[in-house]
CSV table of C-alpha atoms in Angstrom, one decimal:
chain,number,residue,atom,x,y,z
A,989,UNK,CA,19.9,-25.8,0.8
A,990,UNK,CA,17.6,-27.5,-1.9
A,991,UNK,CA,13.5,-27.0,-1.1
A,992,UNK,CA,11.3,-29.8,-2.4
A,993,UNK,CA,8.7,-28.5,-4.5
A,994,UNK,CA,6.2,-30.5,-6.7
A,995,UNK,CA,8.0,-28.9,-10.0
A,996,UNK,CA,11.7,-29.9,-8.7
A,997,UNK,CA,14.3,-29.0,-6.3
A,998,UNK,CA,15.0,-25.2,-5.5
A,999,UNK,CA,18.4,-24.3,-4.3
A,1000,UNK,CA,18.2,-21.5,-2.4
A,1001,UNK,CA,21.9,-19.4,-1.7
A,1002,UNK,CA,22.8,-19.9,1.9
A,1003,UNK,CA,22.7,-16.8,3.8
A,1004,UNK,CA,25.3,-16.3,7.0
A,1005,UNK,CA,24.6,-12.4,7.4
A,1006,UNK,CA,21.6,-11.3,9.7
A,1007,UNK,CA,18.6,-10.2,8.0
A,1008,UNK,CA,15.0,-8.2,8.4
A,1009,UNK,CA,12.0,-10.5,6.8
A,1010,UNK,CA,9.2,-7.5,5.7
A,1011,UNK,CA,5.4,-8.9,5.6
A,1012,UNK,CA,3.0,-6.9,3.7
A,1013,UNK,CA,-0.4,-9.0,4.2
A,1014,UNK,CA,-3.1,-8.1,1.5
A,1015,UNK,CA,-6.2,-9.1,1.1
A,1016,UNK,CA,-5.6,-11.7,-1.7
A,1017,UNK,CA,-1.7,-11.9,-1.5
A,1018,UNK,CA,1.0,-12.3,1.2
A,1019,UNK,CA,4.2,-10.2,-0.2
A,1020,UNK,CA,7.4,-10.9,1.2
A,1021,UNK,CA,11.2,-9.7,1.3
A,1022,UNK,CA,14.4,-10.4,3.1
A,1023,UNK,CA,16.6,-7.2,3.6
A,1024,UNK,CA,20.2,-6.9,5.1
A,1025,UNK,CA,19.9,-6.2,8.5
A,1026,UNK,CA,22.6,-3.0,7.8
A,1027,UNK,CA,21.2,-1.0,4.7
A,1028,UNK,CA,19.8,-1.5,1.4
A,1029,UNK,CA,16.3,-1.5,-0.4
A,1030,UNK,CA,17.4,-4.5,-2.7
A,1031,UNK,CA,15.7,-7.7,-0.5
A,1032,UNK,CA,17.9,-10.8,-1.6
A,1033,UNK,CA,14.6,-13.1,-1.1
A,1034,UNK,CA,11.2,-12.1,-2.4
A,1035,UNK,CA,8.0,-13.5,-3.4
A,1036,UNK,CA,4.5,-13.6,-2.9
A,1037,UNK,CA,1.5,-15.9,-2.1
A,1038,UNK,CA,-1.2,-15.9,-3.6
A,1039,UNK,CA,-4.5,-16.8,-2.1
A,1040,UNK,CA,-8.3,-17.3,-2.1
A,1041,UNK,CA,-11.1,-18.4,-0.4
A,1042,UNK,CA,-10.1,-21.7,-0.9
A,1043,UNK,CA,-6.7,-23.5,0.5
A,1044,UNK,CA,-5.0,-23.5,-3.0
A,1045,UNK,CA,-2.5,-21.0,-3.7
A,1046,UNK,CA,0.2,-19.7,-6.2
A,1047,UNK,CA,4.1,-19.2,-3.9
A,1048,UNK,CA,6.3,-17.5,-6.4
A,1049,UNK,CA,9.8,-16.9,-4.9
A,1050,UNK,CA,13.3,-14.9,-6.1
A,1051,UNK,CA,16.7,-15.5,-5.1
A,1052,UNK,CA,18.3,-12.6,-6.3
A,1053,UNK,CA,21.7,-13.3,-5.2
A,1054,UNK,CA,21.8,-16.8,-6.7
A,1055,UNK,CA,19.6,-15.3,-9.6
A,1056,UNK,CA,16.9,-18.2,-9.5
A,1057,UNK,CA,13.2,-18.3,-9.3
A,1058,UNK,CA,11.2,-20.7,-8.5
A,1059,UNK,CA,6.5,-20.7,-8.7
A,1060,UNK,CA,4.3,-24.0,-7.4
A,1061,UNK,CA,1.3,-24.3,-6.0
A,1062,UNK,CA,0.5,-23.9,-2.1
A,1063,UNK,CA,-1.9,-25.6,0.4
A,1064,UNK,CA,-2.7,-22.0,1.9
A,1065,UNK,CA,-5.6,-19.7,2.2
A,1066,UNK,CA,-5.5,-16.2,3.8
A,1067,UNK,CA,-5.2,-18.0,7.9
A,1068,UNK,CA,-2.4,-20.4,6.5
A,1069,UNK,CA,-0.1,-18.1,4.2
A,1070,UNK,CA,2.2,-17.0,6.5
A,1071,UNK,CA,2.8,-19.9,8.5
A,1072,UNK,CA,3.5,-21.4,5.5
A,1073,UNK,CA,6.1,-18.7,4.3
A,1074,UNK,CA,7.6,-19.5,7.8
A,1075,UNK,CA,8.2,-22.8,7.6
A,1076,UNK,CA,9.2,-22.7,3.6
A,1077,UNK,CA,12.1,-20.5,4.9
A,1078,UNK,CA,13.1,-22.5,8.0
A,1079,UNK,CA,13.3,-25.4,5.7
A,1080,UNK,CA,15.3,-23.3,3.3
A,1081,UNK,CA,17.8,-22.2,6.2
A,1082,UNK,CA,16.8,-18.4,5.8
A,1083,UNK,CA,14.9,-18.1,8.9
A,1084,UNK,CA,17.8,-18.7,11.0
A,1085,UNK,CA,19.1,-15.2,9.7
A,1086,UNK,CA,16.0,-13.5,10.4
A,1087,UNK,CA,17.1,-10.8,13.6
A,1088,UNK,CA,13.8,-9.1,13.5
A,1089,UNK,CA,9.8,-8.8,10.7
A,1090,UNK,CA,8.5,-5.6,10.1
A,1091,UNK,CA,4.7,-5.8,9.1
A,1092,UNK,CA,2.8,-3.7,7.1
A,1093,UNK,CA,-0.4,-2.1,9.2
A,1094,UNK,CA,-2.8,-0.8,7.6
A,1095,UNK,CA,-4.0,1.3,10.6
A,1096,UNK,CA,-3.0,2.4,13.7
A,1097,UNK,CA,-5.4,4.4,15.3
A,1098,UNK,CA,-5.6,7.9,16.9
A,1099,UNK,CA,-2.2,6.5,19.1
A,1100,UNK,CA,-0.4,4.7,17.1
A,1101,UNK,CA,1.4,6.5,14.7
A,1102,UNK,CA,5.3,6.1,14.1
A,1103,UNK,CA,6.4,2.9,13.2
A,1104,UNK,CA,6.8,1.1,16.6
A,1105,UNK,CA,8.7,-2.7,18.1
A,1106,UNK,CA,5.1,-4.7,19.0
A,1107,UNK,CA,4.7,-5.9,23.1
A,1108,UNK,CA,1.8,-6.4,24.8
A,1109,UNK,CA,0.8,-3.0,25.4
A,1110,UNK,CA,1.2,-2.4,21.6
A,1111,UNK,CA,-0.5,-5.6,20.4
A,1112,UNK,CA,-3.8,-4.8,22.6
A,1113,UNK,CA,-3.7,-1.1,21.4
A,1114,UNK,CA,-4.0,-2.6,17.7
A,1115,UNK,CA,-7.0,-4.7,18.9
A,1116,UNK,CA,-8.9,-1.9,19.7
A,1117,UNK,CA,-8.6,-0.6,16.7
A,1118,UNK,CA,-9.8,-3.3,14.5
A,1119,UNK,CA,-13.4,-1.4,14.4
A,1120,UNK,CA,-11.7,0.7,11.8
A,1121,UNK,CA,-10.4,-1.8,9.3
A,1122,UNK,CA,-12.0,-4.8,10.0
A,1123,UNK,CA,-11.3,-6.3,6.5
A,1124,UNK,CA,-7.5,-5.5,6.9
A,1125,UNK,CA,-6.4,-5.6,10.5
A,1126,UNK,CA,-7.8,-9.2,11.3
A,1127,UNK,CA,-5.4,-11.1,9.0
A,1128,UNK,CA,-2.5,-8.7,9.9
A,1129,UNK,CA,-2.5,-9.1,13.4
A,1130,UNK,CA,-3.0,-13.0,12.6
A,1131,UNK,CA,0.3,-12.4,10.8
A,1132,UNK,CA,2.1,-11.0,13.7
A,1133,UNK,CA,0.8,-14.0,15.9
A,1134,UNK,CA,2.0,-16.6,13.5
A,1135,UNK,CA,5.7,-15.2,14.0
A,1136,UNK,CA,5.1,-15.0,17.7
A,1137,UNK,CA,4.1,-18.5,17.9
A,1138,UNK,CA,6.9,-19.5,15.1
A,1139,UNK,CA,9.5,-17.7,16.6
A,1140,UNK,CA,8.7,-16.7,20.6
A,1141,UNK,CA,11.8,-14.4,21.3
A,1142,UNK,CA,11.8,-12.3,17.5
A,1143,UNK,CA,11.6,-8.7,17.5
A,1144,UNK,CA,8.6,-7.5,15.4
A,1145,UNK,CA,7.8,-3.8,14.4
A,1146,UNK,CA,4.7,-2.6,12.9
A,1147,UNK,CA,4.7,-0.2,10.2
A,1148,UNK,CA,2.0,2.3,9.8
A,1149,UNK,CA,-0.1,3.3,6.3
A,1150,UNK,CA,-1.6,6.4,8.7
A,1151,UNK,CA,1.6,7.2,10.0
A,1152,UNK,CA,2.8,9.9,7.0
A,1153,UNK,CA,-0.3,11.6,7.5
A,1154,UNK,CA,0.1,11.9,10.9
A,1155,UNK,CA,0.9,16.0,10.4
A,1156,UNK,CA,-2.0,17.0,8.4
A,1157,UNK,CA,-3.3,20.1,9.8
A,1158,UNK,CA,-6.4,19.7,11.8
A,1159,UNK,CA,-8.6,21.6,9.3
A,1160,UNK,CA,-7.6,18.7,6.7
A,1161,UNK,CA,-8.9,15.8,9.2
A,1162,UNK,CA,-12.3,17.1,10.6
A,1163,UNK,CA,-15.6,16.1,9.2
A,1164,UNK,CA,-18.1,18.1,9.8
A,1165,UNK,CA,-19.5,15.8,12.8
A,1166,UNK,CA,-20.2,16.5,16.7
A,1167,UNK,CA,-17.2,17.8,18.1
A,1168,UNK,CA,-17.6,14.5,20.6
A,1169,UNK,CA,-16.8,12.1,17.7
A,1170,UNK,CA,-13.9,13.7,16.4
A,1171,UNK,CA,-12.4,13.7,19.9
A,1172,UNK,CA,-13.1,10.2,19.7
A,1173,UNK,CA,-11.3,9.5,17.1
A,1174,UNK,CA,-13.5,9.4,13.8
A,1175,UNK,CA,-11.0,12.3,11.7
A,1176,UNK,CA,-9.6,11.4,8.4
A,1177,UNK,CA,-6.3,9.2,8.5
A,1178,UNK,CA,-4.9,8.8,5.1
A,1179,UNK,CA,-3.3,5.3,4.0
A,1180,UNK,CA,-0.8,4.0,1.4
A,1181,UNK,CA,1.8,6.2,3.8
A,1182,UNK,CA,4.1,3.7,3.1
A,1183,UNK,CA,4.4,4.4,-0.5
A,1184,UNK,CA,4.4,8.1,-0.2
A,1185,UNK,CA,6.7,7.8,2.3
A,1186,UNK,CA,9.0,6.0,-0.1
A,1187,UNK,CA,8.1,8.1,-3.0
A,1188,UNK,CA,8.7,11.4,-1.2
A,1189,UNK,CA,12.1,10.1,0.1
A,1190,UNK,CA,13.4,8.7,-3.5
A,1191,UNK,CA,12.5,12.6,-4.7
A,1192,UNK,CA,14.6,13.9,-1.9
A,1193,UNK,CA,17.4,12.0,-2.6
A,1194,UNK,CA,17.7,13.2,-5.7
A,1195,UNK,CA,17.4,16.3,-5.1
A,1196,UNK,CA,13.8,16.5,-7.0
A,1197,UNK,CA,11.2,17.1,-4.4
A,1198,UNK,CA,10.2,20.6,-4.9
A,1199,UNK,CA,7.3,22.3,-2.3
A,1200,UNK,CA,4.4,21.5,-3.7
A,1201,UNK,CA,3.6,18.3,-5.0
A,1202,UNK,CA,0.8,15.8,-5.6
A,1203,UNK,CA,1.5,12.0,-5.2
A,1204,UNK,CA,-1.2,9.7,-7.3
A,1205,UNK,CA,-1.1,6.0,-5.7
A,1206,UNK,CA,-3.2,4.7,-8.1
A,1207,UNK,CA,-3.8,0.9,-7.9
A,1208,UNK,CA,-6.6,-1.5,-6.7
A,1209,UNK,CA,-6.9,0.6,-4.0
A,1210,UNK,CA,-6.7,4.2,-4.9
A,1211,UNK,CA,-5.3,7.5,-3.3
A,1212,UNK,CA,-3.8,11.0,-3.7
A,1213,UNK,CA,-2.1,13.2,-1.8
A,1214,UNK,CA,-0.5,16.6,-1.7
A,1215,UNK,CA,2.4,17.6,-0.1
A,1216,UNK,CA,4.2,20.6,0.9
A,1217,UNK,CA,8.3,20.5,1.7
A,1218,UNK,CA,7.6,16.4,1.9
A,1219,UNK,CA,4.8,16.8,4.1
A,1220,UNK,CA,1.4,15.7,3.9
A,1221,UNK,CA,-1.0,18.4,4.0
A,1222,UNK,CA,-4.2,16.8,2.8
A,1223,UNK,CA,-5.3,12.9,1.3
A,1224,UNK,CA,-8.3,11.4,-0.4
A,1225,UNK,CA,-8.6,8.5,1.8
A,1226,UNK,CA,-10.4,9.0,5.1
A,1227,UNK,CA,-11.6,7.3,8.3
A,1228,UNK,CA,-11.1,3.9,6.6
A,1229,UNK,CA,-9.3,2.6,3.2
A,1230,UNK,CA,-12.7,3.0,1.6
A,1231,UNK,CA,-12.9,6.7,1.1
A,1232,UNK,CA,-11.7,8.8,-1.8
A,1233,UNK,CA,-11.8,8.2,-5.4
A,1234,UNK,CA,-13.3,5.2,-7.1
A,1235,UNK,CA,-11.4,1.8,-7.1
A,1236,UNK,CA,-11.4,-1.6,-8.1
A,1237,UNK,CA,-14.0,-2.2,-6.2
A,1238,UNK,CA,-14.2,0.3,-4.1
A,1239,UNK,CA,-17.1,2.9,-3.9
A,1240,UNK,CA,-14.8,5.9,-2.8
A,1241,UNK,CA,-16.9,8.6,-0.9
A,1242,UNK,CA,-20.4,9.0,-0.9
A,1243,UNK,CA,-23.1,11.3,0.4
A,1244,UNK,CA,-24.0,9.6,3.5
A,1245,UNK,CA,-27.5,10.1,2.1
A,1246,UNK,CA,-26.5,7.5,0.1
A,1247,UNK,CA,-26.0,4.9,3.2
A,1248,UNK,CA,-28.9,6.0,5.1
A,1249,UNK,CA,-31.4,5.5,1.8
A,1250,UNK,CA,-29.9,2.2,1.7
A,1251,UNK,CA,-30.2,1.2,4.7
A,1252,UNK,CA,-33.9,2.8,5.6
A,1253,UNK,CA,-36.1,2.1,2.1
A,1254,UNK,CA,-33.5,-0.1,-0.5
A,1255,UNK,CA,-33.9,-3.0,2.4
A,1256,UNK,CA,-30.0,-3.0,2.3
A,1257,UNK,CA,-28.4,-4.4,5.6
A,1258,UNK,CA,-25.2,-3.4,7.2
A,1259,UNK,CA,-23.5,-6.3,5.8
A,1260,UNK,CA,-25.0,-5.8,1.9
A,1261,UNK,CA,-24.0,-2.1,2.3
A,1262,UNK,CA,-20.4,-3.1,3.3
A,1263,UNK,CA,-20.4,-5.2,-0.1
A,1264,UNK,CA,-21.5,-2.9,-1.8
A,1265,UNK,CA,-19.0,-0.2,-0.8
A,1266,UNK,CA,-16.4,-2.5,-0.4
A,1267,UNK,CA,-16.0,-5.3,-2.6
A,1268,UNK,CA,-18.7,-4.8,-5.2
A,1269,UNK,CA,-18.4,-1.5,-6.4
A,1270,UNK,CA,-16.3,1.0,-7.5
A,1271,UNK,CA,-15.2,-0.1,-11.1
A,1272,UNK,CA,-16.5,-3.8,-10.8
A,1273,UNK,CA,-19.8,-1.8,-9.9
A,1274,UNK,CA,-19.9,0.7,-12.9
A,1275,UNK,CA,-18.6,-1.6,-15.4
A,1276,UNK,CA,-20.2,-4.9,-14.4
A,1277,UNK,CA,-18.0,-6.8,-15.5
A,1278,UNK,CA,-14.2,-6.5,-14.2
A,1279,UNK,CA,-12.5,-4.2,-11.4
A,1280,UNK,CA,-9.3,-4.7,-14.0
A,1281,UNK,CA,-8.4,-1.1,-15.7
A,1282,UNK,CA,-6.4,-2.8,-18.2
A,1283,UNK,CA,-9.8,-5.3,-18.9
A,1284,UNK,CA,-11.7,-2.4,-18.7
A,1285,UNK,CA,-9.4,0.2,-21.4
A,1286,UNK,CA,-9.2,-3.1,-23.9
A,1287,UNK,CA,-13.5,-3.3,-23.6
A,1288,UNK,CA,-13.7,0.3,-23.8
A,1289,UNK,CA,-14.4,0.6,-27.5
A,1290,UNK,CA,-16.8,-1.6,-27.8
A,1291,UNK,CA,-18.4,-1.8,-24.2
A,1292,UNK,CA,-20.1,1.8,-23.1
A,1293,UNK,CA,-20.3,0.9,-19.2
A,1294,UNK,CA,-16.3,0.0,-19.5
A,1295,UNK,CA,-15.5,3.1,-20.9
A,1296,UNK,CA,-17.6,4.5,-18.5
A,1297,UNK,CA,-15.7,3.4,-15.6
A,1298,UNK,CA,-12.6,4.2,-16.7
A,1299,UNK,CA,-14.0,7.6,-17.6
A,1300,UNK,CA,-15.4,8.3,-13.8
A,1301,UNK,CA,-12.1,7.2,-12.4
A,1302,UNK,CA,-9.7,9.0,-14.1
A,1303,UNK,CA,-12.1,12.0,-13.9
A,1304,UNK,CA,-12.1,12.0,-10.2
A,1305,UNK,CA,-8.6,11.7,-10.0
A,1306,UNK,CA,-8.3,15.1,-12.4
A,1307,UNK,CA,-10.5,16.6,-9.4
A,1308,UNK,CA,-8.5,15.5,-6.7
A,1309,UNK,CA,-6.0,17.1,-8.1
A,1310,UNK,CA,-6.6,19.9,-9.2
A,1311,UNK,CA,-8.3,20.6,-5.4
A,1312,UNK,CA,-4.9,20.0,-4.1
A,1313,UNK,CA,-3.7,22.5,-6.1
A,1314,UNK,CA,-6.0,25.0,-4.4
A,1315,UNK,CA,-4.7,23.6,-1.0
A,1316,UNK,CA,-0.9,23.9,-2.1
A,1317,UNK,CA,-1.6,27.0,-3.9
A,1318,UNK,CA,-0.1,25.6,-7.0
A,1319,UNK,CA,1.7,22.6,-7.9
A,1320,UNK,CA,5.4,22.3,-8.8
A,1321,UNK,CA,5.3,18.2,-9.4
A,1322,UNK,CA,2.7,15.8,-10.0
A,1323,UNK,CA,3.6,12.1,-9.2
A,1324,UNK,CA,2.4,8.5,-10.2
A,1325,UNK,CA,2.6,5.2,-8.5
A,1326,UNK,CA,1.0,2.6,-7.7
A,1327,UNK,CA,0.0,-0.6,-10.3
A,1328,UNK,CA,-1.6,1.4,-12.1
A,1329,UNK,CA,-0.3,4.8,-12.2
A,1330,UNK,CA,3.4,3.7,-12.8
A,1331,UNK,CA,1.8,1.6,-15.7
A,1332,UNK,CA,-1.0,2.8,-17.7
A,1333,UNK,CA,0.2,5.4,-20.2
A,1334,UNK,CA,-3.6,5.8,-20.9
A,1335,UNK,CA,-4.7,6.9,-17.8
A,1336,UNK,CA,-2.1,9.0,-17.2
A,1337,UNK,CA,-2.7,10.8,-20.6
A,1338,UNK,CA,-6.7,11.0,-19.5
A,1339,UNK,CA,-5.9,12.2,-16.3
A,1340,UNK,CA,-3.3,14.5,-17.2
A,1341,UNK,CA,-5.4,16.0,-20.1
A,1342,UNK,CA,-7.4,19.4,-19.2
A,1343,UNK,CA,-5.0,20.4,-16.4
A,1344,UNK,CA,-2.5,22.7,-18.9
A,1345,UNK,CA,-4.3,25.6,-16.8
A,1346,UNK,CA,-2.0,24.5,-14.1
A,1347,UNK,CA,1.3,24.6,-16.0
A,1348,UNK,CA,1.2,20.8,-16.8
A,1349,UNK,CA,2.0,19.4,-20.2
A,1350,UNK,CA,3.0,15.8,-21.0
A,1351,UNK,CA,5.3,14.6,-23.8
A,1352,UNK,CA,3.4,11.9,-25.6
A,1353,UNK,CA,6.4,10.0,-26.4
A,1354,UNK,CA,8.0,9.5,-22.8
A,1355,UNK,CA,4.4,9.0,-21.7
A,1356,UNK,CA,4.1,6.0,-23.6
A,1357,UNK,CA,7.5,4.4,-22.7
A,1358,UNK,CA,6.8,5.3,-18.8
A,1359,UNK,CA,9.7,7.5,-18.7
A,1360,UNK,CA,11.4,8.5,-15.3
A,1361,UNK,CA,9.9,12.2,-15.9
A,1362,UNK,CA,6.8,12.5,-18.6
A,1363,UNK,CA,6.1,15.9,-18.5
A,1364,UNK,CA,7.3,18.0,-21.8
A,1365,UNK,CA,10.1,20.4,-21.9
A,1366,UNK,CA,8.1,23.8,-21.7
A,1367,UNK,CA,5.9,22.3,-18.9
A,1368,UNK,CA,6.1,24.3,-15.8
A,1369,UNK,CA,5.3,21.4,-13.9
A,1370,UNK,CA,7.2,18.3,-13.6
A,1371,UNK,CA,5.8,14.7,-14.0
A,1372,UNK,CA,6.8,11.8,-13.2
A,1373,UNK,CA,6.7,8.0,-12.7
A,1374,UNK,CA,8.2,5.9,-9.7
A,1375,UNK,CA,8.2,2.8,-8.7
A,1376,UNK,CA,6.9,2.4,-5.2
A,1377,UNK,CA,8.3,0.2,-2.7
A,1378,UNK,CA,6.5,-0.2,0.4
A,1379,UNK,CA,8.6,-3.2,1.3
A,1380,UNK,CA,11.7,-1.7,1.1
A,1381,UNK,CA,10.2,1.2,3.1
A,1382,UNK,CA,9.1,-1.2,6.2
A,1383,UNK,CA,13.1,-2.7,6.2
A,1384,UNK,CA,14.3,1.6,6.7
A,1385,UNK,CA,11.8,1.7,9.8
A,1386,UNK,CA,12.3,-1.9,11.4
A,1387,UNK,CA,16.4,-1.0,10.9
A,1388,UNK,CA,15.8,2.0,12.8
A,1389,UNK,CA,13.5,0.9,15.2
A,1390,UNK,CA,15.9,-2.6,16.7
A,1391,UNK,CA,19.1,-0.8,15.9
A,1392,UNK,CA,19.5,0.4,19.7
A,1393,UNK,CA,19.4,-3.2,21.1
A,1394,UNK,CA,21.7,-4.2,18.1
A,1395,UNK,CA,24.2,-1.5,18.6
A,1396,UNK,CA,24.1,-2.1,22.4
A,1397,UNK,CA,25.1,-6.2,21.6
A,1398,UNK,CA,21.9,-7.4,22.8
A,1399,UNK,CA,19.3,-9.5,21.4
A,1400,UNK,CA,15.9,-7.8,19.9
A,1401,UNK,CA,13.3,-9.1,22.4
């Protein structure tokens, strides 16, 4: 049907065949995408909302299938965004098709951790764990409320960024705390399992997963991981989404010296320390001036503390990796993703130079189109560049996860 917008009318292609709507709630954006209900990582809807502090917003939306596009500006901040994707797609007869949302979670906890259909039991289980990501878990759970109160009797599953880390050995998740708090839950989770997840599985497919390899998600927010036979064995990230390497704004880890001094004698609160760690450091902090690494590479000729940022977090990244290769004992494949890895020939060449000790050599050439595989010819080890899809990843688990009520004729409750 046609959409009103203030730029014109939008005709969205009608849509008969039941469907799987995928949420990925950010921070600043609301991603969607409508999947078939049987297979397929193509959606045949997508967009995203954009949004801020304020209720003004950008909606950008793709109808694949009737190859139109359509971008306005929203009424929405981050409460409104999905009830407003909700009723844009009502009015657009898509949500009629809709037989069941998967949602993105950033964390589930010490007992949540395969993707799972959300009750009650479920939704109070997340609640608890809230503690651990309170700048992520708030607005997601909104998000799975909104349906509930849009749509009562929908089937929703919640997807995991903890779950592909839910093997790592037990030596890999222990801080070096009381034994009291680890049994409490305070261990190292890992996140963007979603898009190592997909990554890993798009290898396998292909037949191009060897034992050991190292995924870079690199991106506002910032990870590695290593792998052996498509399993995590170790991650940057830790306890929370803040840990690791430096990010966009991220600090990554710290000495908890660090906290404590700021806390006791830099007259610091909790809440300036959060900032600090949270949303004004990492790059924004060492550059002062952007958290953007392709803002940052274009200053870094002229501006030393640009340069300098860039310098730290492509140096860290080095070391993650090459630490990983200790674990693995070697590496056969290293990996990039993420905005930024699957991007930035520059930082791939940065990151990438030094580590020949390890087999690793890139071809300049492919590096700078973004080739499929970057590595040269005579390099032992293989390189390469995928493009995640975390999206497409939630769709595979919410399929699997209604498909027994499907099969059996009934509805998803």
């Amino acid at each position: 049907m046609a959409v009103e917008s203030p730029a014109g009318r939008f005709d969205v292609t009608a849509n008969d065949e039941q469907s799987i709507l995928v949420l990925n709630v950010g921070s600043s954006t609301l991603k969607f995408g409508m999947f078939p209900i049987e297979e397929g990582d193509e959606p045949f809807l997508h967009g995203v909302l954009e949004y801020g502090e304020s209720a003004a917003g950008q909606f950008r939306v793709v109808d694949t299938r009737g190859t139109k596009s359509e971008s306005r500006e929203v009424k929405a901040d981050r409460g409104s965004a999905v009830p407003e994707l909700l009723r844009y797609l009502d009015s657009a007869s898509q949500f009629g098709s809709v037989r069941a949302v998967g949602h993105r979670l950033v964390h589930g906890g010490s007992k949540l951790r395969d993707p799972v259909r959300i009750d009650a039991r479920v939704r109070a289980l997340l609640e608890e764990v809230v503690p651990l990501a309170p700048d992520h878990l708030p607005t997601e759970l909104r998000a799975i409320d909104d349906v509930s109160r849009f749509s009562p009797s929908m089937s929703q599953v919640a997807c995991f960024d903890t779950a592909f880390h839910s093997e790592m050995p037990r030596v890999a998740r222990l801080f070096g705390l009381p034994r009291s708090l680890s049994e409490s839950g305070v261990v190292r989770y890992g996140f963007h399992g979603l898009s190592y997840e997909y990554v890993a599985d798009t290898l396998s497919r292909h037949g191009d997963l060897p034992a050991r390899t190292i995924i870079a998600h690199l991106g506002s927010g910032a990870s590695i991981a290593a792998l052996r036979d498509g399993i995590s064995v170790d991650t940057s990230m830790g306890l929370t989404p803040t840990g690791g390497m430096v990010m966009s704004t991220r600090s990554g880890d710290l000495d908890p010296g660090v906290v404590l001094y700021l806390l006791r004698s830099a007259g610091l609160s909790a809440d300036d320390v959060d900032d600090a760690v949270k949303r004004s450091g990492g790059l924004l902090g060492i550059s002062g001036s952007s958290s953007d690494v392709r803002e940052l590479l274009a200053a870094s000729s002229t501006d030393p503390r640009a340069e300098e940022a860039i310098a730290v977090f492509c140096y860290q990244a080095k070391k993650l990796i090459g630490a990983y290769a200790a674990v693995l004992d070697g590496i056969d494949a290293l990996v990039f993703t993420g905005g930024i890895g699957e991007r930035s020939d520059a930082v791939r060449g940065r990151i990438c130079k030094g580590l020949g000790y390890l087999g690793l050599e890139l071809d300049a050439k492919l590096n700078r189109e973004g080739a499929p595989r970057i590595s040269a010819t005579r390099s032992k080890v293989a390189v390469r560049t995928i493009r995640t899809n975390e999206e497409a990843m939630i769709a595979r688990h919410t399929r699997t996860a209604i498909e027994g009520a499907l099969g059996a004729g009934k509805a998803p409750v």
